């Protein structure tokens, strides 16, 4: 459903990404693992149209979206959960979720999407009138994921959803990702925590300095000696 | 200034009361603001502060001088029946034109509040103000939202100018009479806070009125600024904003 070919680009004249190729089939959960500053976040930004300079091809269901403005992307069915969560701090949880449905604001599907999010994260229903900035990190992550689901995406981009969360919350978030994927949404998961990512995904790409250096099934990557040494700390 | 001229014209040509004409002033100047944001201010949003000041002050000079060319430097005022009337509440006299302006301001504040709190465009404006990149990621066209927000801002100023026309006459440089007071209101309440601006406005108004009871009226602003400076010493971020 998503096919990235020969993707380069960055924030200035200097390329951060160098000819990246990635593909995701419908219903798949794919992960990109790599060290800090490898360029994982930049790839997701390129897909969503907020990387300042992009060269190459990004195709969603046969449609080139490479140079589409960022605000036209969610309506095509891509939800983005950015690194650092980026909830709107001085808005209620519910307004944050409503913002996720901004691209679908003229449609009637919003209330069913909202119901779905509250079912997935009952905690958000309890806190729906609270300012998102006053929530714990884990709850903010739920807001960020819930907000991305509000556009009824076929593909969810998740950037380091476990970053800075307590282990017990990390488990909760992972349960949620599995549930989202089980409901038919494809997931592109970016993680520094490789063991976590490889336990959720079916396939993975290893990124080094803006280049894909390895791609395989999650199973094979987990047992690959190089990956184990460099990313799993074994 | 533009809002005041707009209602001055609708009053002098069509005999529309400035307060009733004020929504029209809002609508016209909203579009003026939208266009100014889109074609001028948009290009300097990321520029250094000096460039932004040059452009906005430059625009003001251009607008004022255009008004001078077209309307001349005469002070123009309207004549409405309630101008000299007032309402007596026991010992208190309330001038009708001030009262109507106040009520109109309350109504537009309520409308603005509702718009920001409950509408899609209101939520989008808040979202862009809080996190522009994230707003784009959920599908908000941040550029258009800035245009609308700026249009709303200057449209509201025009509305404000319109409703005070029954007791203030308009001239091309009328804006500068208010800009210092306006900065005081906004900074006193806390920059960037809507509730702060409202509180600041009320505080400034009350200080001005009360000080003129005790001190000569020409010391009105002196008293205001002494209190203003004292407040900023104690609360550098304004009344309603935490550091
Ligand atoms: N906003 C930015 N402006 C300029 N350079 C950036 C910006 N964000 C990231 N970079 C640079 O791009 C490179 C890749 O960063 P990023 O994509 O965030 O990597 P990762 O998500 O894998 O940690 C890094 O060298 C980083 O310094
Ligand atoms: Mg990153």
Coordinates of C-alpha atoms and ligand atoms in Angstrom, one line a residue:
Chain A
X1 CA 0.0 0.0 0.0
X2 CA 2.9 2.3 0.7
X3 CA 6.0 2.2 -1.5
X4 CA 9.0 4.5 -1.0
X5 CA 11.7 4.5 -3.6
X6 CA 15.0 6.2 -3.7
X7 CA 14.1 8.7 -1.0
X8 CA 16.6 11.4 -0.2
X9 CA 16.4 14.8 1.4
X10 CA 16.8 16.6 4.6
X11 CA 16.4 19.9 6.4
X12 CA 18.8 22.0 4.3
X13 CA 21.1 21.4 1.3
X14 CA 22.7 18.5 3.2
X15 CA 21.1 15.1 2.6
X16 CA 20.0 13.3 5.8
X17 CA 18.4 10.4 3.8
X18 CA 20.3 8.6 1.0
X19 CA 18.1 6.6 -1.4
X20 CA 15.9 4.9 1.1
X21 CA 13.5 2.2 -0.2
X22 CA 10.7 0.8 2.0
X23 CA 7.4 -0.8 1.3
X24 CA 4.4 -1.8 3.4
X25 CA 1.7 -4.2 2.4
X26 CA -1.9 -3.8 3.6
X27 CA -2.4 -5.0 7.2
X28 CA 1.3 -5.3 7.9
X29 CA 3.3 -3.9 10.8
X30 CA 6.7 -2.9 9.7
X31 CA 9.4 -1.4 11.8
X32 CA 12.5 0.8 11.1
X33 CA 15.1 0.4 13.7
X34 CA 18.3 2.4 14.0
X35 CA 20.5 4.4 16.3
X36 CA 19.7 8.0 17.4
X37 CA 20.1 10.4 14.4
X38 CA 20.0 7.6 11.8
X39 CA 17.1 9.4 10.1
X40 CA 14.1 7.4 11.2
X41 CA 12.0 10.5 12.2
X42 CA 13.0 12.1 8.9
X43 CA 11.6 9.2 6.9
X44 CA 8.2 9.6 8.7
X45 CA 8.3 13.3 8.2
X46 CA 8.9 12.8 4.5
X47 CA 5.9 10.6 4.2
X48 CA 3.7 13.2 6.0
X49 CA 5.0 16.1 4.0
X50 CA 6.8 18.0 6.7
X51 CA 10.4 17.2 5.7
X52 CA 11.6 20.5 4.1
X53 CA 13.4 18.9 1.2
X54 CA 12.3 15.6 -0.4
X55 CA 13.7 13.8 -3.5
X56 CA 12.4 10.4 -4.7
X57 CA 9.1 8.6 -4.9
X58 CA 6.5 8.0 -2.2
X59 CA 3.5 6.2 -3.5
X60 CA 0.3 5.4 -1.5
X61 CA -2.1 2.9 -3.2
X62 CA -0.8 3.9 -6.6
X63 CA -0.9 7.7 -6.0
X64 CA 2.3 9.7 -5.8
X65 CA 2.2 11.8 -2.6
X66 CA 5.8 12.8 -2.6
X67 CA 5.2 16.6 -2.8
X68 CA 1.7 16.9 -1.4
X69 CA 1.4 19.6 1.3
X70 CA 1.3 18.1 4.8
X71 CA -2.3 19.1 5.5
X72 CA -3.6 17.0 2.6
X73 CA -2.0 13.8 3.8
X74 CA -4.4 12.7 6.7
X75 CA -7.4 12.8 4.4
X76 CA -5.6 10.2 2.2
X77 CA -5.6 7.8 5.2
X78 CA -2.3 8.3 7.0
X79 CA -2.2 9.1 10.7
X80 CA 1.0 10.4 12.2
X81 CA 2.0 10.0 15.9
X82 CA 5.1 12.1 16.1
X83 CA 8.2 11.6 18.3
X84 CA 7.6 13.5 21.5
X85 CA 3.8 13.0 21.2
X86 CA 3.1 16.7 20.4
X87 CA -0.3 16.8 22.0
X88 CA -1.9 20.3 21.9
X89 CA -1.1 21.1 25.6
X90 CA -3.7 23.8 26.3
X91 CA -6.6 21.9 24.7
X92 CA -8.8 19.3 26.4
X93 CA -8.2 15.6 25.6
X94 CA -11.5 15.6 23.6
X95 CA -10.5 18.7 21.6
X96 CA -7.2 17.0 20.8
X97 CA -9.1 14.0 19.5
X98 CA -11.4 16.2 17.5
X99 CA -8.4 17.9 15.9
X100 CA -7.4 14.4 14.7
X101 CA -10.6 14.3 12.8
X102 CA -10.0 17.7 11.2
X103 CA -9.5 16.3 7.8
X104 CA -12.8 14.4 8.1
X105 CA -14.7 17.3 9.7
X106 CA -17.5 17.3 7.2
X107 CA -18.3 13.6 7.5
X108 CA -20.5 11.8 10.0
X109 CA -18.0 9.2 11.0
X110 CA -16.4 11.3 13.7
X111 CA -18.5 10.0 16.6
X112 CA -17.9 6.4 15.8
X113 CA -14.1 7.1 15.6
X114 CA -14.3 8.8 18.9
X115 CA -16.1 5.8 20.4
X116 CA -13.4 3.5 19.0
X117 CA -10.6 5.6 20.6
X118 CA -12.3 5.6 24.0
X119 CA -12.8 1.9 23.8
X120 CA -9.1 1.4 23.0
X121 CA -8.1 3.8 25.8
X122 CA -10.8 4.0 28.5
X123 CA -8.5 6.2 30.5
X124 CA -9.0 9.0 27.9
X125 CA -12.8 8.9 28.4
X126 CA -12.3 9.6 32.1
X127 CA -9.9 12.5 31.3
X128 CA -11.7 13.9 28.3
X129 CA -12.3 17.3 29.8
X130 CA -8.7 17.6 31.2
X131 CA -6.0 19.7 29.5
X132 CA -3.8 17.3 27.5
X133 CA -0.7 19.1 28.8
X134 CA -1.6 18.1 32.4
X135 CA -1.6 14.4 31.7
X136 CA 1.2 11.9 32.4
X137 CA 3.5 10.8 29.6
X138 CA 1.7 7.6 29.0
X139 CA -1.7 9.3 28.8
X140 CA -0.3 11.9 26.4
X141 CA 1.0 9.0 24.2
X142 CA -2.6 7.6 24.2
X143 CA -3.9 11.0 23.2
X144 CA -1.4 11.2 20.4
X145 CA -2.3 7.7 19.1
X146 CA -6.0 8.3 19.6
X147 CA -5.8 11.6 17.7
X148 CA -4.0 9.9 14.8
X149 CA -6.7 7.2 14.7
X150 CA -9.5 9.8 14.4
X151 CA -8.9 10.3 10.6
X152 CA -9.7 6.5 10.1
X153 CA -6.3 5.8 8.7
X154 CA -5.3 2.8 6.7
X155 CA -1.7 3.5 7.7
X156 CA -0.4 4.6 11.1
X157 CA 3.0 6.2 11.5
X158 CA 4.3 5.7 15.0
X159 CA 7.5 7.5 16.0
X160 CA 9.1 6.2 19.2
X161 CA 5.8 5.6 21.1
X162 CA 7.6 4.0 24.0
X163 CA 10.2 6.8 24.5
X164 CA 10.4 8.0 28.1
X165 CA 7.5 5.8 29.4
X166 CA 7.5 3.5 32.4
X167 CA 7.8 -0.2 31.5
X168 CA 4.2 -1.0 32.5
X169 CA 2.9 1.8 30.3
X170 CA 5.1 0.6 27.4
X171 CA 3.3 -2.7 27.6
X172 CA -0.1 -0.9 27.5
X173 CA 1.0 1.1 24.4
X174 CA 2.2 -2.1 22.8
X175 CA -1.1 -3.9 23.4
X176 CA -2.8 -0.9 21.8
X177 CA -0.5 -1.1 18.7
X178 CA -1.3 -4.8 18.3
X179 CA -5.0 -4.1 18.6
X180 CA -4.9 -1.3 16.1
X181 CA -3.1 -3.6 13.6
X182 CA -5.5 -6.4 14.3
X183 CA -8.3 -4.1 13.3
X184 CA -6.8 -3.9 9.8
X185 CA -4.6 -0.7 10.0
X186 CA -1.1 -1.0 8.6
X187 CA 1.5 0.3 11.0
X188 CA 5.0 1.8 10.4
X189 CA 6.7 1.7 13.7
X190 CA 10.0 3.6 14.4
X191 CA 11.9 2.6 17.5
X192 CA 15.3 2.9 19.1
X193 CA 14.1 0.1 21.4
X194 CA 14.7 -2.6 18.8
X195 CA 13.7 -5.6 20.9
X196 CA 10.3 -4.1 21.5
X197 CA 9.8 -3.1 17.9
X198 CA 10.8 -6.5 16.6
X199 CA 8.4 -8.2 19.0
X200 CA 5.5 -6.3 17.5
X201 CA 6.4 -6.1 13.8
X202 CA 6.4 -8.8 11.2
X203 CA 9.2 -7.2 9.1
X204 CA 11.9 -4.7 9.8
X205 CA 14.4 -2.4 8.2
X206 CA 17.7 -1.4 9.8
X207 CA 18.7 2.2 9.1
X208 CA 22.2 3.6 9.4
X209 CA 23.2 7.2 8.5
X210 CA 20.1 7.6 6.3
X211 CA 20.6 4.3 4.5
X212 CA 18.8 1.0 4.7
X213 CA 21.6 -1.5 5.5
X214 CA 19.4 -4.5 6.2
X215 CA 15.9 -5.7 5.7
X216 CA 14.3 -9.0 6.8
X217 CA 11.5 -10.6 8.7
X218 CA 11.4 -9.6 12.4
X219 CA 12.2 -13.2 13.3
X220 CA 15.3 -13.2 11.2
X221 CA 16.4 -9.8 12.5
X222 CA 16.0 -10.9 16.1
X223 CA 18.4 -13.8 15.5
X224 CA 20.8 -11.9 13.2
X225 CA 24.2 -11.7 15.1
X226 CA 24.9 -8.1 13.8
X227 CA 21.5 -6.8 14.9
X228 CA 21.8 -8.6 18.2
X229 CA 25.2 -7.0 18.9
X230 CA 24.4 -3.5 17.6
X231 CA 20.7 -3.0 18.6
X232 CA 19.7 -5.7 21.1
X233 CA 22.7 -5.3 23.3
X234 CA 23.2 -9.1 23.5
Chain B
X1 CA -9.3 53.7 12.0
X2 CA -10.5 51.8 9.0
X3 CA -13.4 50.3 11.0
X4 CA -14.4 53.8 12.2
X5 CA -14.3 55.2 8.7
X6 CA -16.3 52.2 7.4
X7 CA -19.2 52.9 9.9
X8 CA -18.8 56.7 9.5
X9 CA -19.6 56.2 5.8
X10 CA -22.5 53.8 6.3
X11 CA -23.8 56.3 8.8
X12 CA -23.4 59.4 6.6
X13 CA -24.6 57.7 3.4
X14 CA -27.2 55.2 4.6
X15 CA -27.9 56.6 8.0
X16 CA -27.0 53.3 9.7
X17 CA -26.3 53.6 13.4
X18 CA -22.6 52.8 14.0
X19 CA -23.4 50.1 16.5
X20 CA -25.7 48.4 14.0
X21 CA -23.1 49.0 11.3
X22 CA -20.3 47.5 13.3
X23 CA -20.7 43.9 12.0
X24 CA -20.4 45.3 8.5
X25 CA -17.1 47.0 9.6
X26 CA -16.0 43.7 11.0
X27 CA -16.7 41.8 7.8
X28 CA -15.1 44.3 5.5
X29 CA -11.9 44.7 7.6
X30 CA -11.8 40.9 8.1
X31 CA -11.2 40.6 4.4
X32 CA -8.7 43.5 4.4
X33 CA -6.8 41.7 7.1
X34 CA -7.0 38.3 5.4
X35 CA -5.5 39.8 2.3
X36 CA -2.8 41.8 4.2
X37 CA -1.7 38.6 6.0
X38 CA -1.8 36.5 2.8
X39 CA 0.2 38.9 0.6
X40 CA 2.4 40.7 3.1
X41 CA 2.8 39.4 6.6
X42 CA 2.9 35.7 5.5
X43 CA 6.3 36.4 3.9
X44 CA 7.9 37.7 7.1
X45 CA 6.5 35.3 9.6
X46 CA 10.0 33.7 10.1
X47 CA 11.9 36.9 9.5
X48 CA 13.8 38.7 12.3
X49 CA 11.7 40.9 14.6
X50 CA 13.1 44.1 13.0
X51 CA 11.8 43.1 9.6
X52 CA 8.4 42.4 11.0
X53 CA 8.3 45.8 12.7
X54 CA 9.4 47.6 9.5
X55 CA 6.6 45.9 7.5
X56 CA 3.8 46.4 10.0
X57 CA 4.7 50.0 10.9
X58 CA 5.2 50.6 7.2
X59 CA 1.8 49.3 6.4
X60 CA 0.3 51.5 9.1
X61 CA 2.0 54.6 7.7
X62 CA 0.7 53.7 4.2
X63 CA -2.8 53.2 5.4
X64 CA -2.8 56.4 7.5
X65 CA -1.5 58.5 4.6
X66 CA -4.0 56.9 2.2
X67 CA -6.7 57.9 4.6
X68 CA -5.3 61.4 4.8
X69 CA -5.3 61.6 1.0
X70 CA -8.9 60.4 0.7
X71 CA -10.6 61.7 3.8
X72 CA -8.4 64.7 4.7
X73 CA -7.2 65.4 8.3
X74 CA -10.7 66.5 9.5
X75 CA -12.1 64.9 12.6
X76 CA -15.4 63.3 11.6
X77 CA -18.1 62.3 14.0
X78 CA -21.6 60.9 13.9
X79 CA -24.8 62.4 15.3
X80 CA -27.0 59.8 17.0
X81 CA -30.0 60.5 19.2
X82 CA -28.7 58.7 22.4
X83 CA -25.3 60.5 22.2
X84 CA -26.0 62.9 25.0
X85 CA -28.5 60.8 26.9
X86 CA -27.6 58.8 30.0
X87 CA -29.2 56.3 32.3
X88 CA -29.6 57.1 36.0
X89 CA -29.1 54.4 38.5
X90 CA -29.5 56.1 41.8
X91 CA -26.4 58.2 42.1
X92 CA -24.7 56.7 39.1
X93 CA -24.9 58.2 35.6
X94 CA -24.2 55.9 32.8
X95 CA -23.8 57.5 29.4
X96 CA -25.8 55.6 26.8
X97 CA -23.2 55.6 24.1
X98 CA -20.6 54.1 26.5
X99 CA -23.2 51.6 27.7
X100 CA -24.1 50.5 24.1
X101 CA -20.4 50.2 23.2
X102 CA -19.8 48.1 26.3
X103 CA -22.7 45.8 25.5
X104 CA -21.6 45.4 21.9
X105 CA -18.1 44.5 23.2
X106 CA -19.6 41.9 25.5
X107 CA -21.6 40.3 22.7
X108 CA -18.6 40.1 20.3
X109 CA -16.4 38.7 23.1
X110 CA -19.0 36.0 23.7
X111 CA -19.1 35.2 20.0
X112 CA -15.4 35.1 19.7
X113 CA -15.1 32.9 22.7
X114 CA -17.7 30.5 21.3
X115 CA -16.0 30.5 18.0
X116 CA -12.6 29.6 19.5
X117 CA -14.0 27.0 21.9
X118 CA -16.5 25.1 19.7
X119 CA -16.0 25.5 16.0
X120 CA -13.6 23.7 13.7
X121 CA -11.9 26.9 12.7
X122 CA -11.6 28.0 16.3
X123 CA -10.0 24.7 17.3
X124 CA -7.7 25.0 14.3
X125 CA -6.6 28.5 15.3
X126 CA -5.8 27.3 18.8
X127 CA -4.0 24.2 17.4
X128 CA -1.8 26.2 15.0
X129 CA -1.0 28.7 17.8
X130 CA 0.1 25.8 20.1
X131 CA 1.9 23.6 17.6
X132 CA 1.8 24.6 14.0
X133 CA 3.6 21.5 12.6
X134 CA 1.3 19.1 14.5
X135 CA -1.7 21.1 13.3
X136 CA -0.5 20.5 9.7
X137 CA -0.1 16.8 10.5
X138 CA -3.7 16.4 11.4
X139 CA -4.8 18.3 8.2
X140 CA -4.9 21.9 9.1
X141 CA -3.7 24.3 6.4
X142 CA -1.7 26.5 8.8
X143 CA -1.2 29.3 6.3
X144 CA -4.9 29.8 5.6
X145 CA -5.5 29.5 9.4
X146 CA -3.1 32.4 10.0
X147 CA -4.9 34.5 7.3
X148 CA -8.2 33.9 9.0
X149 CA -6.8 34.6 12.5
X150 CA -5.3 37.8 11.4
X151 CA -8.5 38.8 9.6
X152 CA -10.4 38.1 12.8
X153 CA -7.9 40.2 14.8
X154 CA -8.1 43.3 12.7
X155 CA -11.9 42.7 12.1
X156 CA -12.4 42.9 15.9
X157 CA -10.3 46.1 16.0
X158 CA -12.6 47.5 13.4
X159 CA -15.6 46.4 15.3
X160 CA -14.2 48.1 18.4
X161 CA -13.5 51.3 16.5
X162 CA -17.1 51.2 15.1
X163 CA -18.9 50.9 18.4
X164 CA -17.0 53.8 20.0
X165 CA -17.7 56.2 17.1
X166 CA -20.8 57.7 18.9
X167 CA -18.4 59.2 21.4
X168 CA -15.1 59.4 19.7
X169 CA -14.4 61.2 16.4
X170 CA -12.3 59.6 13.7
X171 CA -9.2 61.0 12.0
X172 CA -6.5 59.2 10.0
X173 CA -4.2 59.0 13.0
X174 CA -6.8 57.9 15.6
X175 CA -5.2 54.5 15.9
X176 CA -2.1 55.8 17.7
X177 CA -4.3 57.3 20.4
X178 CA -5.2 53.7 21.3
X179 CA -2.0 51.8 20.6
X180 CA -0.2 52.7 23.8
X181 CA -3.2 51.9 25.9
X182 CA -3.7 48.7 24.0
X183 CA -0.2 47.5 24.7
X184 CA -0.7 48.4 28.3
X185 CA -3.9 46.3 28.4
X186 CA -2.3 43.3 26.7
X187 CA 1.0 43.3 28.6
X188 CA -0.8 44.0 31.9
X189 CA -3.0 40.9 31.5
X190 CA -0.3 38.7 30.1
X191 CA 0.9 38.5 26.5
X192 CA -0.9 35.8 24.5
X193 CA -3.7 35.2 27.0
X194 CA -7.3 36.0 26.0
X195 CA -8.6 36.0 29.6
X196 CA -5.6 38.2 30.5
X197 CA -6.4 40.8 27.8
X198 CA -10.0 40.9 29.1
X199 CA -8.8 41.3 32.7
X200 CA -6.2 43.9 31.6
X201 CA -8.8 45.9 29.7
X202 CA -11.1 46.0 32.7
X203 CA -8.3 46.9 35.1
X204 CA -7.0 49.7 32.9
X205 CA -10.5 51.1 32.5
X206 CA -11.2 51.0 36.2
X207 CA -7.9 52.6 37.1
X208 CA -8.4 55.4 34.6
X209 CA -11.9 56.2 35.8
X210 CA -11.1 55.9 39.5
X211 CA -7.9 58.0 39.3
X212 CA -9.8 60.8 37.7
X213 CA -12.0 61.0 40.7
X214 CA -9.1 61.7 43.0
X215 CA -6.5 63.3 40.7
X216 CA -6.8 65.8 37.9
X217 CA -7.9 64.2 34.7
X218 CA -4.7 65.0 32.9
X219 CA -2.8 62.8 35.3
X220 CA -5.0 59.8 34.4
X221 CA -2.4 58.1 32.3
X222 CA 0.4 58.9 34.7
X223 CA -1.4 57.0 37.5
X224 CA -2.1 54.2 35.1
X225 CA 1.5 53.8 34.1
X226 CA 2.8 53.9 37.7
X227 CA 0.5 51.1 38.6
X228 CA 1.4 49.3 35.3
X229 CA 5.1 49.4 36.1
X230 CA 4.4 48.4 39.7
X231 CA 2.4 45.3 38.5
X232 CA 5.2 44.3 36.1
X233 CA 7.7 44.5 38.9
X234 CA 5.7 42.0 41.0
X235 CA 4.4 39.9 38.1
X236 CA 6.7 40.3 35.1
X237 CA 4.5 38.1 32.9
X238 CA 1.3 40.0 33.6
X239 CA -1.6 39.5 35.9
X240 CA -2.9 36.2 34.6
X241 CA 0.2 34.5 33.3
X242 CA 2.5 32.3 35.3
X243 CA 6.3 32.7 34.9
Ligands
LIG1 N1 14.6 20.1 12.6 C1 15.8 19.7 12.1 N2 16.6 20.6 11.5 C2 17.9 20.2 11.1 N3 18.4 19.0 11.2 C3 17.6 18.1 11.8 C4 16.3 18.4 12.3 N4 15.8 17.3 12.9 C5 16.7 16.3 12.7 N5 17.9 16.8 12.1 C6 19.1 16.0 11.8 O1 18.7 15.0 10.9 C7 19.4 13.8 11.3 C8 18.4 12.6 11.4 O2 17.6 12.9 12.5 P1 16.3 12.1 12.8 O3 15.6 11.8 11.5 O4 15.5 12.8 13.8 O5 16.9 10.7 13.3 P2 16.3 9.6 14.3 O6 14.8 9.8 14.3 O7 16.7 8.3 13.7 O8 16.9 9.8 15.6 C9 20.2 14.1 12.5 O9 21.6 14.3 12.2 C10 19.6 15.3 13.0 O10 20.6 16.1 13.6
LIG2 MG1 13.6 10.2 15.9

